[in-house]
XYZ file of C-alpha atoms in Angstrom:
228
model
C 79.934 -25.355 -49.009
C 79.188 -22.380 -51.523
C 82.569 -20.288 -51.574
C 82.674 -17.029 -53.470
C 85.345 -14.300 -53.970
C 84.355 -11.003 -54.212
C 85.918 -7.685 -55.625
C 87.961 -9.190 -58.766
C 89.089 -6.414 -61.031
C 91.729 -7.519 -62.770
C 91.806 -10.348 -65.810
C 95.026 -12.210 -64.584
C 94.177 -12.381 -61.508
C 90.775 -13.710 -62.194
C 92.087 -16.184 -64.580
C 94.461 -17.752 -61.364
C 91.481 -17.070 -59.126
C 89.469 -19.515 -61.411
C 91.689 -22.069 -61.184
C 91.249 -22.712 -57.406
C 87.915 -23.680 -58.138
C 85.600 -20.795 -55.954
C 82.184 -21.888 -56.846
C 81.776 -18.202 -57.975
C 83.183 -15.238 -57.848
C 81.808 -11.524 -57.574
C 82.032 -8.517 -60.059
C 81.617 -5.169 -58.063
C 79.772 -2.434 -60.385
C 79.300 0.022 -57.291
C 80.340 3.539 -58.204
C 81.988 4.600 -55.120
C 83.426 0.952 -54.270
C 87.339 0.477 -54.337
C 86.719 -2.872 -56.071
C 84.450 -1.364 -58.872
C 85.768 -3.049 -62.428
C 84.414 -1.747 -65.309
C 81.708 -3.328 -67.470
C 84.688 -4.059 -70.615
C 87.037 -6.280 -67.934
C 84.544 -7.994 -66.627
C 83.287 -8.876 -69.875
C 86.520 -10.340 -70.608
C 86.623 -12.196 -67.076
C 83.262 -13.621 -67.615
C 84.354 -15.205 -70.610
C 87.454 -17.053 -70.012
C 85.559 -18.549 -66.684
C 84.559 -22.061 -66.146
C 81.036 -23.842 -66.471
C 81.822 -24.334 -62.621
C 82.590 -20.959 -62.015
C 79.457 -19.010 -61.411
C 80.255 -15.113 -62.377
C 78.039 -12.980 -60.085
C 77.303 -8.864 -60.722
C 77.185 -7.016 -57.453
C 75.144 -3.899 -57.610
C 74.436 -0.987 -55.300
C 71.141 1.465 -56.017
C 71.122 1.011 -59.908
C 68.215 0.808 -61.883
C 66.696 -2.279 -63.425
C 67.412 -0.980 -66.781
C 71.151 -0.317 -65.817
C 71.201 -3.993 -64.274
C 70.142 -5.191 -67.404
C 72.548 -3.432 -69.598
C 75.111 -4.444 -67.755
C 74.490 -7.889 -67.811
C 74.021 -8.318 -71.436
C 77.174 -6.608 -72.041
C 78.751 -8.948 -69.507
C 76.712 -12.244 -69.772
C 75.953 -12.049 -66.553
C 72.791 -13.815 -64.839
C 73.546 -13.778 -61.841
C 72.938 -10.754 -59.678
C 73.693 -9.702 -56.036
C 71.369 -6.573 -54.662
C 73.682 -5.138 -52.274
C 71.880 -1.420 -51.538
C 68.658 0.016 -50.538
C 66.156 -2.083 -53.308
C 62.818 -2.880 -52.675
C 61.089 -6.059 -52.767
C 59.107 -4.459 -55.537
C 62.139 -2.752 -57.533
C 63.612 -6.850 -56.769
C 60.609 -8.300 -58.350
C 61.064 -6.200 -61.366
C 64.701 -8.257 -62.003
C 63.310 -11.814 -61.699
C 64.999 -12.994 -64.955
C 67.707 -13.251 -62.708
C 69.387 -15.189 -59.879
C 68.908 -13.014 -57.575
C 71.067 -13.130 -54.489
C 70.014 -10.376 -51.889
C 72.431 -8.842 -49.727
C 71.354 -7.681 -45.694
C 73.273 -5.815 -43.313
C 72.787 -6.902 -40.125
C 74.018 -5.905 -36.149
C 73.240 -6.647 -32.797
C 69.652 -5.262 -33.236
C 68.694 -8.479 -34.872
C 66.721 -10.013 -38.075
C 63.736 -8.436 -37.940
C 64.032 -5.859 -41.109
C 65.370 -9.564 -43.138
C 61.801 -11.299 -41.641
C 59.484 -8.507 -42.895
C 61.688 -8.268 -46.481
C 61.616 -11.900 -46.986
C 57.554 -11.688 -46.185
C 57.142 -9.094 -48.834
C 59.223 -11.366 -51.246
C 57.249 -14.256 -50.594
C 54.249 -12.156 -51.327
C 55.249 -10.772 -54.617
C 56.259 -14.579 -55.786
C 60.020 -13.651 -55.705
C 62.287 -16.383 -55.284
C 65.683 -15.469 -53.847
C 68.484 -17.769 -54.997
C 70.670 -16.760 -51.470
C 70.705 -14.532 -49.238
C 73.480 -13.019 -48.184
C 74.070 -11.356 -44.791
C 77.283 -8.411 -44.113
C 77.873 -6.712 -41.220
C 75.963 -3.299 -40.623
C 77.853 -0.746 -41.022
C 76.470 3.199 -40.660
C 77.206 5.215 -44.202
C 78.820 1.280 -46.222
C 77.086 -0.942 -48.319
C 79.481 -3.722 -47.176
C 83.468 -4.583 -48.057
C 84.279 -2.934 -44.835
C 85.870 -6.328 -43.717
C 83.977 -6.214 -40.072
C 82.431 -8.974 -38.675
C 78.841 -10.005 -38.877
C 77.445 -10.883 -35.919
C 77.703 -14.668 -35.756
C 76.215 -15.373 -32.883
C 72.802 -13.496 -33.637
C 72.439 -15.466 -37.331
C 73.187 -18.759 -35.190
C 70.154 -17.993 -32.879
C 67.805 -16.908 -34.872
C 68.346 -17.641 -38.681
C 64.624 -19.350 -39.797
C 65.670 -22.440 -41.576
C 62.531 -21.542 -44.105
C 63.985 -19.016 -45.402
C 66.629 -18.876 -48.712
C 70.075 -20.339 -48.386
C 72.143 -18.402 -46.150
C 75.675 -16.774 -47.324
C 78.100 -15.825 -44.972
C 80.019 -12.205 -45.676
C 81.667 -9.539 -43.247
C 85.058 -10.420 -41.982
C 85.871 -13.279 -43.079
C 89.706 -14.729 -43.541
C 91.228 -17.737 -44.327
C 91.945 -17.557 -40.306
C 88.505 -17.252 -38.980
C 86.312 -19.083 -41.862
C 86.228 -22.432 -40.349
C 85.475 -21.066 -36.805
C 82.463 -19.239 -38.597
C 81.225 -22.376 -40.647
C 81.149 -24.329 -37.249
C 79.171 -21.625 -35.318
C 77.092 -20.053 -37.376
C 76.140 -23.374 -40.272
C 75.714 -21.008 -43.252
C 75.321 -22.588 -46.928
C 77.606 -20.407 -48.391
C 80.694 -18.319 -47.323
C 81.917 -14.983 -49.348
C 85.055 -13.231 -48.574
C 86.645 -9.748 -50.357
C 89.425 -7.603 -48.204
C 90.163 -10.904 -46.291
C 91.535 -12.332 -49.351
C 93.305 -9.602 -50.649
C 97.256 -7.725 -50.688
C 95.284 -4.394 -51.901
C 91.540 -3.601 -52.647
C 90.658 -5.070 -55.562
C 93.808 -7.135 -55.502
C 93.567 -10.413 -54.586
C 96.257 -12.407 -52.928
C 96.066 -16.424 -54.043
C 97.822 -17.478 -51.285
C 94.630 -16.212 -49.068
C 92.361 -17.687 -51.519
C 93.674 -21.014 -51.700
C 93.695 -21.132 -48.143
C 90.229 -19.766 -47.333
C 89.024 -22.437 -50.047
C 90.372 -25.231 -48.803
C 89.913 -24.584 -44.844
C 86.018 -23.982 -45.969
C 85.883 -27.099 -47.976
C 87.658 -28.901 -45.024
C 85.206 -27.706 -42.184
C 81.970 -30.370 -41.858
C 78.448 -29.068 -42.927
C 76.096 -28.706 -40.144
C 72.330 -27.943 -39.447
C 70.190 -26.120 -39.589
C 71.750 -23.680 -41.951
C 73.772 -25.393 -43.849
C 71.680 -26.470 -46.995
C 74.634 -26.834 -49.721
C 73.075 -24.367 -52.700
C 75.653 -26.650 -55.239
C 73.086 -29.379 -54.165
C 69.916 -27.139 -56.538
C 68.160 -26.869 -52.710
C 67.044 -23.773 -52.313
């Protein structure tokens, strides 16, 4: 099981973070997000990270060139598209890991079907995707709930590795590993005393209840394994 935490802004806490062994952990660049950190701290987190610690760039509406800026101030290489992008502004950024963020509600998967289509057209390969609960006038962090029950039906086993996001806690992740079989789980305000802040004792235990809760099919393709 993939496990990320998302919205670290500050160096100590990253550093203790780290040392509960995430497999990576997200950088928030978003303007109007309360997680934002800015590119000189998470520079510095970046580098005192482990080789097992995957440090991932979350970005809303910026510009290739911005992305790229960024990440060579950073080090980043790993990227997570978490706005309005196109396939084609996506294809554009294929240096990187891409990781591509959808919102989804009740309505369904349709608008993910007919993105991943165009992606598979333009020769993009998506390293995850990662679905977050739709919510009208947020790009995600909002800490609701995806709906499980609609990625457990109809989630296409074809398609990229799928990461969990939207609600999550160290109460509910194990109940949302066994229903819904995603490859990866990512959690931000569940895991956290303030925005931004994270509390360890929430990390720890989200970690180790998602390590401790089986794999199963048809989601469930481990991304640590290099499928997908």
């Amino acid at each position: 099981m993939w496990i990320k935490i998302c919205g670290l802004t500050r160096v100590d806490i990253a550093r203790e973070v780290a040392r509960l062994a995430p497999d990576a952990i997200g950088l928030n660049f978003y303007a109007q997000s309360k997680r934002r950190v800015t590119v000189d701290i998470a520079a510095e987190i970046v580098s005192l990270l482990p080789a097992s610690v995957t440090p991932v760039g979350l970005f809303v509406n910026h510009s290739p060139d911005e992305i790229r800026a960024i990440c060579q101030r950073t080090g980043l290489k790993t990227i997570q598209l978490h706005g309005d992008e196109t396939p084609e502004i996506v294809a554009e950024l294929a240096e990187f890991q891409i990781i591509r963020a959808f919102r989804v509600g009740e309505a369904g998967l349709d608008h993910v079907a007919a993105d991943l289509e165009r992606y598979r057209t333009l020769g993009v390969t998506l390293h995850k995707c990662l679905i977050d609960a739709a919510v009208p006038g947020a790009y995600g962090g909002t800490g609701h709930r995806a709906p499980w029950e609609v990625l457990k039906r109809d989630w296409d086993s074809t398609w990229p590795p799928l990461v969990l996001a939207g609600g999550l806690t160290p109460a509910n992740v194990s109940q949302a590993i066994a229903e819904v079989s995603p490859a990866g789980v990512d959690i931000a305000s569940g895991a956290e005393a303030s925005p931004g802040v994270q509390d360890l004792q929430k990390v720890l235990a989200f970690i180790t209840s998602a390590r401790q809760t089986p794999l199963a099919l048809p989601n469930a393709v481990d991304p640590r394994s290099g499928t997908g």
